[in-house]
PDB file of C-alpha atoms in Angstrom:
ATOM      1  CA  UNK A   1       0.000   0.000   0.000  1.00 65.00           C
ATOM      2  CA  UNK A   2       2.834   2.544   0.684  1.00 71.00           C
ATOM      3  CA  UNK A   3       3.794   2.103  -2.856  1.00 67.00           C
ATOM      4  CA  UNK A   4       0.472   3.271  -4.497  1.00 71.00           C
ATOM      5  CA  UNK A   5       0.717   6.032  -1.901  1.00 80.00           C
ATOM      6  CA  UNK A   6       4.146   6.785  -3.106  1.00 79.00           C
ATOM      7  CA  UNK A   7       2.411   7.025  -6.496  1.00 75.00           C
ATOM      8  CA  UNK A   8       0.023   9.535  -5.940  1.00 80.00           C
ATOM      9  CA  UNK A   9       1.691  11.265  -3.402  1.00 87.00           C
ATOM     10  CA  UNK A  10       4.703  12.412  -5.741  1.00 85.00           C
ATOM     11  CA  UNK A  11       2.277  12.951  -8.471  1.00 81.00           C
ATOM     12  CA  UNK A  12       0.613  15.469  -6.344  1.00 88.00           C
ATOM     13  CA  UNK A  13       3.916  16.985  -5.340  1.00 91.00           C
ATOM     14  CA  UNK A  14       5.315  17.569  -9.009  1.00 88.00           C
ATOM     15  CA  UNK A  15       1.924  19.503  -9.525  1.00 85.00           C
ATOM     16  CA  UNK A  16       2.091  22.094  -6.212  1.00 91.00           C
ATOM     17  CA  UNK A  17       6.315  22.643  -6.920  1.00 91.00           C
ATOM     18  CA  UNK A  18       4.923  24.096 -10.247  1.00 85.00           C
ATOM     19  CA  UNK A  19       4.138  26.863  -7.775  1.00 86.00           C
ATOM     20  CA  UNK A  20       7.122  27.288  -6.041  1.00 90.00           C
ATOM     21  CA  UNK A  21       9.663  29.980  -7.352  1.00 88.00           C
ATOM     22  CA  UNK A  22      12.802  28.171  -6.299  1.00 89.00           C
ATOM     23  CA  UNK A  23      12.129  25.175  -9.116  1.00 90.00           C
ATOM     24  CA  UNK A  24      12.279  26.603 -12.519  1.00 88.00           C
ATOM     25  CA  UNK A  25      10.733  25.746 -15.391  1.00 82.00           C
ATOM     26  CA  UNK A  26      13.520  23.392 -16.383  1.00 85.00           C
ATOM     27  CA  UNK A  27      13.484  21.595 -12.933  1.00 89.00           C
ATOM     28  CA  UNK A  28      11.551  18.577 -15.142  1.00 85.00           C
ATOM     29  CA  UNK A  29      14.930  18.282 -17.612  1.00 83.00           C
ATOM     30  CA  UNK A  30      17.408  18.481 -14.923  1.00 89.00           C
ATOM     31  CA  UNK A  31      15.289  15.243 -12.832  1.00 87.00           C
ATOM     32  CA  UNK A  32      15.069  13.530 -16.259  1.00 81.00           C
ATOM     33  CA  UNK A  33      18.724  13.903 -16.637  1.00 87.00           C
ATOM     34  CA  UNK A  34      19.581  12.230 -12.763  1.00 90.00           C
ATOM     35  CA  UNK A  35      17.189   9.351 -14.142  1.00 83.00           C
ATOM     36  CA  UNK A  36      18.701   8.718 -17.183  1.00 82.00           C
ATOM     37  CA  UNK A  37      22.467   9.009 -15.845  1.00 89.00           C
ATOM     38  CA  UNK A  38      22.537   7.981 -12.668  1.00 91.00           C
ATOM     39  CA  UNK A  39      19.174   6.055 -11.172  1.00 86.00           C
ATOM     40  CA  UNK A  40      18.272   3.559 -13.939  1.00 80.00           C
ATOM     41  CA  UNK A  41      21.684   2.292 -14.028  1.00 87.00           C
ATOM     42  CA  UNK A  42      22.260   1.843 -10.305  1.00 89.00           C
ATOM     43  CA  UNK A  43      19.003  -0.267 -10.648  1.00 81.00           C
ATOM     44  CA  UNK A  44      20.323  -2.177 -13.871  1.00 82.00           C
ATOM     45  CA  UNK A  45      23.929  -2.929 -11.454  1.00 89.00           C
ATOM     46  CA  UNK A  46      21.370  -3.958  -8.678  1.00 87.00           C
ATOM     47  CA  UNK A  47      19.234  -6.219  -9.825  1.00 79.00           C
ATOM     48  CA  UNK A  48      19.935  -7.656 -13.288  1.00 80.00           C
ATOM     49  CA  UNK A  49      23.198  -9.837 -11.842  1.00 87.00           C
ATOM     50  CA  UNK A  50      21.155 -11.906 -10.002  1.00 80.00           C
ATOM     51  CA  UNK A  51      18.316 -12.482 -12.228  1.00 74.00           C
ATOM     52  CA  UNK A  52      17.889 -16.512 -13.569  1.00 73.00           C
ATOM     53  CA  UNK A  53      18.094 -17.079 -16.655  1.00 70.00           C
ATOM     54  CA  UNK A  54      16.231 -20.121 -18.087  1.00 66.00           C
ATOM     55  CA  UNK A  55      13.553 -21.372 -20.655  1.00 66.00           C
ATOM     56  CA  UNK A  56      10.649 -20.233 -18.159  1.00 65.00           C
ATOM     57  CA  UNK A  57      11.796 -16.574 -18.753  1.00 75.00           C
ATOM     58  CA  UNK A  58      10.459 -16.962 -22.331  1.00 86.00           C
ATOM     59  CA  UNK A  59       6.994 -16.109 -22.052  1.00 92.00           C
ATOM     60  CA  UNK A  60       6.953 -13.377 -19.322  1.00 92.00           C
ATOM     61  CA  UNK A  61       9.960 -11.366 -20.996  1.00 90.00           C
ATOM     62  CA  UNK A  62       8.196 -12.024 -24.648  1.00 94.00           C
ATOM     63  CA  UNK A  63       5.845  -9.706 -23.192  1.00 96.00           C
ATOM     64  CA  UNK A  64       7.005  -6.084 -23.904  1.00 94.00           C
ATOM     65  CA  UNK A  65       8.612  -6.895 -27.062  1.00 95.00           C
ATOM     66  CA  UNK A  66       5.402  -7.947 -28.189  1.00 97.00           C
ATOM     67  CA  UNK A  67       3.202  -5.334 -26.855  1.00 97.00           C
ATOM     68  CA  UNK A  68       6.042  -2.543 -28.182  1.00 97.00           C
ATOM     69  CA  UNK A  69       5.830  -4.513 -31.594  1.00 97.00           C
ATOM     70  CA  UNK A  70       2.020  -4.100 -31.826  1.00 97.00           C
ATOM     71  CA  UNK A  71       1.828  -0.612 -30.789  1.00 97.00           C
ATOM     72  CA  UNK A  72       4.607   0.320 -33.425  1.00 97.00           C
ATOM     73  CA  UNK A  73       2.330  -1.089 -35.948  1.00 97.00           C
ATOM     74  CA  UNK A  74      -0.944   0.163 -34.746  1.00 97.00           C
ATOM     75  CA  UNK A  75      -0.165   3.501 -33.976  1.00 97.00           C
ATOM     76  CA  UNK A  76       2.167   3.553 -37.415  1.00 96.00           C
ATOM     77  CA  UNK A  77      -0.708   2.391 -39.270  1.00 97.00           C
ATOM     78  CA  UNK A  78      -3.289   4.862 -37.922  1.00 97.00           C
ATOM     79  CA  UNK A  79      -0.497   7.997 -38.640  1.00 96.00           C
ATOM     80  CA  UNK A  80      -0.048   7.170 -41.911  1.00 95.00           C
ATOM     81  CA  UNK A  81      -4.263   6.628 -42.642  1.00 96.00           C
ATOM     82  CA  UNK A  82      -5.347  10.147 -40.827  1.00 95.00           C
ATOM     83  CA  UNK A  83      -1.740  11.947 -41.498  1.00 95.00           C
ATOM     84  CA  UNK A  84      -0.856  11.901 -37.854  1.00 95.00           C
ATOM     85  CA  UNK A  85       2.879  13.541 -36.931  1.00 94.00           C
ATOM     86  CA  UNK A  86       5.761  11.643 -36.842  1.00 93.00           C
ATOM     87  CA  UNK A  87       6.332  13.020 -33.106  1.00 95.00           C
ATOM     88  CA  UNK A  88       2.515  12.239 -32.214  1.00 96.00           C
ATOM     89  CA  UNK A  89       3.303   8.498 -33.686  1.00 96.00           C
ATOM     90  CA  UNK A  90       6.120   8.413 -31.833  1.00 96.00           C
ATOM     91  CA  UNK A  91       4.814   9.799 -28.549  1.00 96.00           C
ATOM     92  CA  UNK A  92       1.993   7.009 -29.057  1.00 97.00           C
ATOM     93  CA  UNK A  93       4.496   4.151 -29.807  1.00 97.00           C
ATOM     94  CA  UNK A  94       6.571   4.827 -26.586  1.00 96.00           C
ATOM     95  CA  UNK A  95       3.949   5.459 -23.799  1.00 95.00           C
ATOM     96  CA  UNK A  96       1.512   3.574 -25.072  1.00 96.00           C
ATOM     97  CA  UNK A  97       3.478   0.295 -26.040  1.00 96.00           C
ATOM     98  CA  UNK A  98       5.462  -0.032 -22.958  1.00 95.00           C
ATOM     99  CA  UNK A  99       3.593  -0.431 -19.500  1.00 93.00           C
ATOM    100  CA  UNK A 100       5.111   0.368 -15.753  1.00 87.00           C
ATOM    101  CA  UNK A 101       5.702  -3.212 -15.107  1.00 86.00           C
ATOM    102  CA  UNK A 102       8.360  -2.315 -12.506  1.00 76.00           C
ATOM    103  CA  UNK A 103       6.869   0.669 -10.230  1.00 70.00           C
ATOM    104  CA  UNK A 104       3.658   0.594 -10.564  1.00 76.00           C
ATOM    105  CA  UNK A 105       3.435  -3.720 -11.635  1.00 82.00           C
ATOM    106  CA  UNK A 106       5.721  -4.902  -8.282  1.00 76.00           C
ATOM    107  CA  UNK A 107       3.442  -3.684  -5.367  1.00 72.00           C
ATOM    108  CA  UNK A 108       0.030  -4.907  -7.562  1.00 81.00           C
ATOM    109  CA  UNK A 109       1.834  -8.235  -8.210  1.00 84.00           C
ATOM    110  CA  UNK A 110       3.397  -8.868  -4.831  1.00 75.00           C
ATOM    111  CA  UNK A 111       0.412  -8.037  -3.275  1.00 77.00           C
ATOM    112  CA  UNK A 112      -1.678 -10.286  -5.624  1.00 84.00           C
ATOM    113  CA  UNK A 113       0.662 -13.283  -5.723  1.00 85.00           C
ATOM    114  CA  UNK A 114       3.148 -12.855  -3.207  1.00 80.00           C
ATOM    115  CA  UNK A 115       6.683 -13.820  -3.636  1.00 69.00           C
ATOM    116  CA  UNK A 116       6.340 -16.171  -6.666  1.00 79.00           C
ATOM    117  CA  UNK A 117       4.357 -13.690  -8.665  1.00 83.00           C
ATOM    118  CA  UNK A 118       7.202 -10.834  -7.871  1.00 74.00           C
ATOM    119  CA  UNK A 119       9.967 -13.273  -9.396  1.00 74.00           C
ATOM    120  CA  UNK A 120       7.485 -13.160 -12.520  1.00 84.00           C
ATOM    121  CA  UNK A 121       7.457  -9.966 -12.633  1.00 84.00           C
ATOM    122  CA  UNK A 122      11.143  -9.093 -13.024  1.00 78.00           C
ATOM    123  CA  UNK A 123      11.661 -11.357 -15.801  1.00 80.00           C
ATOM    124  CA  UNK A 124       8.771  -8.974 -16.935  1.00 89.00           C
ATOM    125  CA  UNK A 125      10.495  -6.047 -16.437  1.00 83.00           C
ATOM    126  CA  UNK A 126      14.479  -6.234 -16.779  1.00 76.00           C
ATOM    127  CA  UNK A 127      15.189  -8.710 -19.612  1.00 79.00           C
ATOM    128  CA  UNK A 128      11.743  -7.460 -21.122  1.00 87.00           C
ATOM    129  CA  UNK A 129      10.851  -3.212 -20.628  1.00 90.00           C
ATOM    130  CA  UNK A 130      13.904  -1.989 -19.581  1.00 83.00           C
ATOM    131  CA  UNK A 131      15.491  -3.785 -22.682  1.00 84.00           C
ATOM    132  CA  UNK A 132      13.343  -2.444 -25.388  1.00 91.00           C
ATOM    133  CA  UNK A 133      13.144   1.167 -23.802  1.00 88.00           C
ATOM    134  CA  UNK A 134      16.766   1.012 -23.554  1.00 83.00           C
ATOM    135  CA  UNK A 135      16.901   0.220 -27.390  1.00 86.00           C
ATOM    136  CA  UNK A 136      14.689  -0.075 -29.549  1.00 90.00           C
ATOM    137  CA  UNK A 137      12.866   2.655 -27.596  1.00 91.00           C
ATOM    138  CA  UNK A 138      15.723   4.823 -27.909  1.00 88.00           C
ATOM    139  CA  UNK A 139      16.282   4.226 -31.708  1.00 88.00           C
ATOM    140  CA  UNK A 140      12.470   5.039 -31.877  1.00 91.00           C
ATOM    141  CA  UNK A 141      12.625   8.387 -30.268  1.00 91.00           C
ATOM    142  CA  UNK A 142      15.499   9.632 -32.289  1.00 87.00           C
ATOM    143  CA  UNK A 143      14.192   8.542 -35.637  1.00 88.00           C
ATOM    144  CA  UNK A 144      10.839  10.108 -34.965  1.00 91.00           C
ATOM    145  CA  UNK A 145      12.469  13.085 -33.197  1.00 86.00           C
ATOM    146  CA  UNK A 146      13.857  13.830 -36.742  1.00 74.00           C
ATOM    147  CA  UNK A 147      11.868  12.562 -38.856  1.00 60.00           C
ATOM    148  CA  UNK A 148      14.581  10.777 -41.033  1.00 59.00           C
ATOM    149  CA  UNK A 149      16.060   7.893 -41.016  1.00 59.00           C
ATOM    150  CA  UNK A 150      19.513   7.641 -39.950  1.00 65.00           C
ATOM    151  CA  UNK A 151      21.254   4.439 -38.791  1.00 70.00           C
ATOM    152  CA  UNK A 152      24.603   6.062 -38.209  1.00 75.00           C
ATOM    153  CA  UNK A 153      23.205   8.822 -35.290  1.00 71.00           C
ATOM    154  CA  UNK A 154      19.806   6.063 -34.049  1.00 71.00           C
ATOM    155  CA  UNK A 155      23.014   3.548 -33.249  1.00 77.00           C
ATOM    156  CA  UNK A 156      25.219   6.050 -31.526  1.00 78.00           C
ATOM    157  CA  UNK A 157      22.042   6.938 -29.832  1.00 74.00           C
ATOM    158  CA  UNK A 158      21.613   3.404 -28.029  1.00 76.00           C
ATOM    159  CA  UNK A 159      25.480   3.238 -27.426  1.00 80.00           C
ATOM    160  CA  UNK A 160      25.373   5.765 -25.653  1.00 81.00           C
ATOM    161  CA  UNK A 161      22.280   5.634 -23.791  1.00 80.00           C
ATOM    162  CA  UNK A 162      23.558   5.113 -20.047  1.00 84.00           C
ATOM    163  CA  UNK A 163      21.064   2.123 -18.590  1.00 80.00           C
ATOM    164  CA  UNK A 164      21.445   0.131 -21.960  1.00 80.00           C
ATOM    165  CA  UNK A 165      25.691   0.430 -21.371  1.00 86.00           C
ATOM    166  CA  UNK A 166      25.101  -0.608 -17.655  1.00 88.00           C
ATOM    167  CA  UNK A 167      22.748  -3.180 -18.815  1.00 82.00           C
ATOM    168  CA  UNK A 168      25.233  -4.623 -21.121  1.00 86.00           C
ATOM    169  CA  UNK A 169      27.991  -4.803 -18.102  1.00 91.00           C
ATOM    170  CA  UNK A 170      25.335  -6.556 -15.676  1.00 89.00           C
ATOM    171  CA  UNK A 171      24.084  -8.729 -18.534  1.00 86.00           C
ATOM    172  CA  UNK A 172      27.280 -10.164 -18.817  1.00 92.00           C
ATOM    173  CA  UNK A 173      28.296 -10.436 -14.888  1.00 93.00           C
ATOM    174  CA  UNK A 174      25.075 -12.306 -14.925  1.00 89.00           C
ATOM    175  CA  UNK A 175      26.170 -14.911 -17.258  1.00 88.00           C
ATOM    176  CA  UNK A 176      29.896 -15.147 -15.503  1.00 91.00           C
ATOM    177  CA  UNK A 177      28.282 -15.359 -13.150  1.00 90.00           C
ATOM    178  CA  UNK A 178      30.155 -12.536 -11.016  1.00 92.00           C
ATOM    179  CA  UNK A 179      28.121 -10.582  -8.135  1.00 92.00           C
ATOM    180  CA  UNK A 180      28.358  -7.595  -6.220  1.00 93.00           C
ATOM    181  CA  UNK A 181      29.215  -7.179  -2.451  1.00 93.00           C
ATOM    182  CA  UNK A 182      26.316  -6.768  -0.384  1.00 93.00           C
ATOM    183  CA  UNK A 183      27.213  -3.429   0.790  1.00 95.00           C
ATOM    184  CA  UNK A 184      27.577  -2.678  -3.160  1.00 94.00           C
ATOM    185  CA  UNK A 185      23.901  -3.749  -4.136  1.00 93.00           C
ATOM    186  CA  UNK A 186      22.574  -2.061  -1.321  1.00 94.00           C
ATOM    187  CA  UNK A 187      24.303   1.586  -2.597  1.00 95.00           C
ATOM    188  CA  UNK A 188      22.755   0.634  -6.170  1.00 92.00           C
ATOM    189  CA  UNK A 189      19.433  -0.497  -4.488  1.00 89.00           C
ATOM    190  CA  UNK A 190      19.140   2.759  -2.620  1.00 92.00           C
ATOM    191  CA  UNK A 191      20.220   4.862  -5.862  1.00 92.00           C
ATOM    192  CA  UNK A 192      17.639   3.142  -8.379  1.00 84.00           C
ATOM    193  CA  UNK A 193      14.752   3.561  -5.855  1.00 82.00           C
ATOM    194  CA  UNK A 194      14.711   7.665  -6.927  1.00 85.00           C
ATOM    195  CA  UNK A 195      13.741   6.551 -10.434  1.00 78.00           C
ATOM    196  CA  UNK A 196      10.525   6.533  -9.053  1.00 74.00           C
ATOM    197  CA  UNK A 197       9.721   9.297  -6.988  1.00 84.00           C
ATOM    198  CA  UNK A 198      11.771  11.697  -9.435  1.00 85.00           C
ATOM    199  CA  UNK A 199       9.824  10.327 -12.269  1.00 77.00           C
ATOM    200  CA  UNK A 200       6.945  11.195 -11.106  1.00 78.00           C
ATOM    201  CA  UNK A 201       7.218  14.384  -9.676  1.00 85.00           C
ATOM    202  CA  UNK A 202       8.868  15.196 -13.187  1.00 82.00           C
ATOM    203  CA  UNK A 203       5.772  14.217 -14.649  1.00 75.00           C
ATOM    204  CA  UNK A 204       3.723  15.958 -11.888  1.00 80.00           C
ATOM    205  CA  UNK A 205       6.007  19.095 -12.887  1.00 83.00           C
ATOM    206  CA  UNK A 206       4.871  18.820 -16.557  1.00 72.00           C
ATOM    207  CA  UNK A 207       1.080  17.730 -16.025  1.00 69.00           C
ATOM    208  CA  UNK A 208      -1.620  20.383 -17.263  1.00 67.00           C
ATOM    209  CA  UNK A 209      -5.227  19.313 -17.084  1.00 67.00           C
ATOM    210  CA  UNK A 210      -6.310  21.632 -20.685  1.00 65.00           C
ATOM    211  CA  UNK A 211     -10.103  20.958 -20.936  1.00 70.00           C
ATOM    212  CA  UNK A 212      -9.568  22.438 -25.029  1.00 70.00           C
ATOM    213  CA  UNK A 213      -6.145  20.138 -25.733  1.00 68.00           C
ATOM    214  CA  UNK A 214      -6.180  18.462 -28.462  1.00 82.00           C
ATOM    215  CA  UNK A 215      -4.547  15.585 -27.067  1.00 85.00           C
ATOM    216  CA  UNK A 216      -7.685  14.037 -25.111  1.00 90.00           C
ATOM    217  CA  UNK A 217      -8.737  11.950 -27.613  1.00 92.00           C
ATOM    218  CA  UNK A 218      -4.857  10.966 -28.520  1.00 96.00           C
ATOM    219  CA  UNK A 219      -4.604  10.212 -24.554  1.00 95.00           C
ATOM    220  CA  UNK A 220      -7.776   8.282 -24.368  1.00 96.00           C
ATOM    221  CA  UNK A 221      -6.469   6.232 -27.943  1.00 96.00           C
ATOM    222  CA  UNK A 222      -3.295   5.817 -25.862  1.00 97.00           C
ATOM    223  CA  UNK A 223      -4.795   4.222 -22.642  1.00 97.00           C
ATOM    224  CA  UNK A 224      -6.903   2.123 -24.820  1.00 97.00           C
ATOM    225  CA  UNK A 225      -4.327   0.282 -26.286  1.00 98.00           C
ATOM    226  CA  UNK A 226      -2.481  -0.065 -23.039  1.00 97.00           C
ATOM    227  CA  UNK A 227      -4.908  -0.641 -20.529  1.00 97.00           C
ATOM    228  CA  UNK A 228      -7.113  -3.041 -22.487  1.00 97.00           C
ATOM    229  CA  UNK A 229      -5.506  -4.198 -26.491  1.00 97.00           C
ATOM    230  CA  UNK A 230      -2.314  -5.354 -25.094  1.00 97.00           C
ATOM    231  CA  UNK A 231      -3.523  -7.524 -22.365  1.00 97.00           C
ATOM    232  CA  UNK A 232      -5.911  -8.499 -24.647  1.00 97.00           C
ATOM    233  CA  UNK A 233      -3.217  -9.479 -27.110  1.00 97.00           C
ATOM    234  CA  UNK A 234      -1.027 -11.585 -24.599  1.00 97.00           C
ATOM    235  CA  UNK A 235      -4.405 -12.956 -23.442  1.00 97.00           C
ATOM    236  CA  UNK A 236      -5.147 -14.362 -27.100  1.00 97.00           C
ATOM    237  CA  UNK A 237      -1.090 -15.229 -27.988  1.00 96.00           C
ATOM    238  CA  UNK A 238      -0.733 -16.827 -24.589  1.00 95.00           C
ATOM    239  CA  UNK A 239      -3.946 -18.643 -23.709  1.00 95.00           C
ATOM    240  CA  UNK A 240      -6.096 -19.096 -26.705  1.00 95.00           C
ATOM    241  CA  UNK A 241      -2.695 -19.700 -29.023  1.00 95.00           C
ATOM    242  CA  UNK A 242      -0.015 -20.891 -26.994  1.00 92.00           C
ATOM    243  CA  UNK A 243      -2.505 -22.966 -24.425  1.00 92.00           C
ATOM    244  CA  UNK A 244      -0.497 -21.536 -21.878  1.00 91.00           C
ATOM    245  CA  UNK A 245      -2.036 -21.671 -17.572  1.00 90.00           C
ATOM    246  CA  UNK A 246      -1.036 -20.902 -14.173  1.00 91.00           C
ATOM    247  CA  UNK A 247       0.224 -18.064 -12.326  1.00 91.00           C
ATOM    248  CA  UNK A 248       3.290 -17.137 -14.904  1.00 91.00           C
ATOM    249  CA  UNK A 249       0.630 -16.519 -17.443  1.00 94.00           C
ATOM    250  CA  UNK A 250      -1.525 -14.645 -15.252  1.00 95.00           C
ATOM    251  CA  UNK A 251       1.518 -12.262 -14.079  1.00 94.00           C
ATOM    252  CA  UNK A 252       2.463 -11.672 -17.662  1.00 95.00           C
ATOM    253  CA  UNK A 253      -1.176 -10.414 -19.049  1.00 96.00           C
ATOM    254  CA  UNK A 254      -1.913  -8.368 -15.964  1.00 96.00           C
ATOM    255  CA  UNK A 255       1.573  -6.906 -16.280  1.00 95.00           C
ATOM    256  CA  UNK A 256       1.123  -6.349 -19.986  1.00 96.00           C
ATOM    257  CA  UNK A 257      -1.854  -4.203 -18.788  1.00 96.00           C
ATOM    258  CA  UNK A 258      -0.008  -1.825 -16.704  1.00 94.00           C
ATOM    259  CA  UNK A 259      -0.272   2.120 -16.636  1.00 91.00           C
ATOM    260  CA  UNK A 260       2.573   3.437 -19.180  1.00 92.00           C
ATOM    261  CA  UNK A 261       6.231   3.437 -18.556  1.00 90.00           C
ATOM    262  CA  UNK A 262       7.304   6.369 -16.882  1.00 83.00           C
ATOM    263  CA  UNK A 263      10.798   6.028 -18.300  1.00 83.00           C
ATOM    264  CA  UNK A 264       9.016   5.443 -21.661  1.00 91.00           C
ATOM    265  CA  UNK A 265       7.562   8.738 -21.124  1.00 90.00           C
ATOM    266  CA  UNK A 266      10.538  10.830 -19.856  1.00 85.00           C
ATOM    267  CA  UNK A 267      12.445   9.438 -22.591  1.00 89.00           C
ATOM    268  CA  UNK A 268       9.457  10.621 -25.221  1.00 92.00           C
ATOM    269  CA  UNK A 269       9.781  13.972 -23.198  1.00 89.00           C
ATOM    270  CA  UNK A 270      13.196  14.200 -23.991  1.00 86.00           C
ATOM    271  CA  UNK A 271      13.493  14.081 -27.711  1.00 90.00           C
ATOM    272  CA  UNK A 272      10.351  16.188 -28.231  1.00 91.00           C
ATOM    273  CA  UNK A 273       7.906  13.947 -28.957  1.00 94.00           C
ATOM    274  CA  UNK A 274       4.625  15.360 -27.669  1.00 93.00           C
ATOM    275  CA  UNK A 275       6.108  15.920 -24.070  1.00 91.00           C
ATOM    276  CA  UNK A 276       2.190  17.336 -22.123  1.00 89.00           C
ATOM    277  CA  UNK A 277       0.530  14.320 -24.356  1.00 93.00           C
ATOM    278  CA  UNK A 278       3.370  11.984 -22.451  1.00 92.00           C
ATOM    279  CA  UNK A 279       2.633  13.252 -19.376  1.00 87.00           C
ATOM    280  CA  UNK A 280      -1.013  12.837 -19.767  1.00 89.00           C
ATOM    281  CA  UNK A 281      -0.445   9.561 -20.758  1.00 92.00           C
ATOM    282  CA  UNK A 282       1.261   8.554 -17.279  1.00 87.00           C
ATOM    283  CA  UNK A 283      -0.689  11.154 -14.779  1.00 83.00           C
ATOM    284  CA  UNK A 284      -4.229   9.721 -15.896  1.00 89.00           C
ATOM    285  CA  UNK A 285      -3.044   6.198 -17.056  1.00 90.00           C
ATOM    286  CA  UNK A 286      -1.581   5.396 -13.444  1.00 84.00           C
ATOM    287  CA  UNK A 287      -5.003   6.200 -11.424  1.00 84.00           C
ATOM    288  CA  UNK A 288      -6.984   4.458 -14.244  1.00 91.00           C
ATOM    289  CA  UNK A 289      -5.210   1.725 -13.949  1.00 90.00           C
ATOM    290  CA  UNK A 290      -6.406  -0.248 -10.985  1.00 87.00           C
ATOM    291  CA  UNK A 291      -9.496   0.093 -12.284  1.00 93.00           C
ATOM    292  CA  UNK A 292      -8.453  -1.949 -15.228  1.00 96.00           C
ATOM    293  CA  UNK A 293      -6.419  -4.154 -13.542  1.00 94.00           C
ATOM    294  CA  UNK A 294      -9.044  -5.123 -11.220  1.00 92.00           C
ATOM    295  CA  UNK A 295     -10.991  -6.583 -13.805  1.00 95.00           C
ATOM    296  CA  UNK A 296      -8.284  -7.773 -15.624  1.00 96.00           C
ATOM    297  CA  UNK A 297      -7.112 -10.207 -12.248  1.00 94.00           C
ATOM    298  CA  UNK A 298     -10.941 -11.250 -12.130  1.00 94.00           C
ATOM    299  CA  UNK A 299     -10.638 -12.394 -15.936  1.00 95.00           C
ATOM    300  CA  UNK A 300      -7.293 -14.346 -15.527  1.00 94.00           C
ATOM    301  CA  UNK A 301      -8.574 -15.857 -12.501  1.00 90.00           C
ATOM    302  CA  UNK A 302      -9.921 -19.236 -13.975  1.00 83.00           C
ATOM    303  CA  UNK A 303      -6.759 -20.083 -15.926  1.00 82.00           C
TER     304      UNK A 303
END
């Protein structure tokens, strides 16, 4: 519970400092940047050593690539019919195609399946969202951002992304099998848990409630897709397809339905691509959520 309260709280927080004299306007970039640099990669260096790797990580890490592959096409499909932006697209692709399996998907899933389900939801989230954001997610957001191709600057882009470098280094300490000191992981632990209270208030910081923007019906298209096609989608590729059951299964389609990624969304932010549409995305898709998810656990309950 003090998670969700952690949620809202610093939601509420990044709206009031808008207020307050002694954060400037740019206070959002500068929290973006400690993200990007310096929390995400203390969490990669924490806990992506000591993650298992075996065959029954398959199916729960399949799930963002496949939700991120389906909202590339839909949302590229439906810009090129009705002449959307490529920034709008873009915007779309990242906030809508990857969910908050880590922030907002560990307290739900803990609390919903206790230790097993957590373990679940990792292999969700590291191997699985933090991957693709960390590349394909960048190379997205800088060939939208510009509006051209170009393999040369999109590459250079994920090399020198900092969590997909760090991710890289733990990926590979994972499979030598080399580990961290305790007293290590815990300085990592406590520098990746600010991703999510200075995400947040970032996006508090940027969140405008405009009864005349134009991006309401964008927003609602956005949580649409994310709070009820992509479930949907690992519902029909997992059960009905695959004749997949049990809890693993259930983890990975109420994870797939997740609010968006907020590091999906301060990533959109900063290349330009729609940044109050990607804050809308995560200030009314986290609340909206549990409603969502609620039914979604009833649904998945029989399986």
């Amino acid at each position: 519970m003090s998670s969700i309260i952690l949620l809202f709280l610093c939601l509420i927080v990044g709206v009031l400092l808008r207020r307050v004299p002694a954060f400037p306007s740019t206070s959002p970039v500068v929290l973006n940047q400690f993200i990007i640099h310096i929390s995400l990669p203390a969490l990669a260096l924490y806990a992506i050593p000591e993650v298992e790797l075996d065959s029954t990580v398959l199916l729960p890490v399949g799930v963002a690539w496949i939700c991120f592959a389906a909202a590339a096409v839909f949302f590229y499909t439906l810009g090129r019919i009705y002449g959307w932006s490529k920034k709008l697209v873009g915007c779309l692709i990242l906030t809508a195609g990857l969910g908050n399996t880590s922030f907002v998907g560990f307290p739900i899933i803990e609390a919903l399946y206790g230790q097993q389900g957590l373990q679940t939801a990792i292999l969700v989230d590291l191997p699985g969202t933090f991957v693709v954001v960390s590349t394909l997610g960048i190379a997205l957001a800088a060939y939208f951002s510009k509006g051209q191709p170009d393999l040369k600057a999109i590459g250079l882009k994920i090399l020198t992304f900092p969590p997909f470098l760090v991710f890289v280094v733990a990926f590979a300490m994972n499979v030598a099998n080399l580990h961290f000191s305790e007293d290590l992981k815990d300085v990592f632990n406590r520098l990746g848990s600010t991703v999510t209270p200075l995400a947040l208030v970032s996006v508090g910081m940027q969140l405008r409630i405009e009864r005349k923007s134009k991006h309401w019906r964008f927003l609602f298209l956005g949580l649409a897709f994310q709070l009820i096609l992509a479930p949907l989608l690992i519902y029909v590729l997992y059960v009905l397809v695959l004749g997949a059951r049990g809890p693993v299964v259930q983890v990975s389609i109420l994870e797939a339905g997740m609010a968006p990624m907020i590091t999906a969304s301060i990533v959109a932010i900063s290349y330009g691509l729609k940044p109050r549409l990607a804050s809308m995305m995560v200030g009314f898709g986290i609340p909206l959520s549990f409603l969502t998810l609620a039914v979604w656990y009833l649904l998945v309950q029989g399986l």
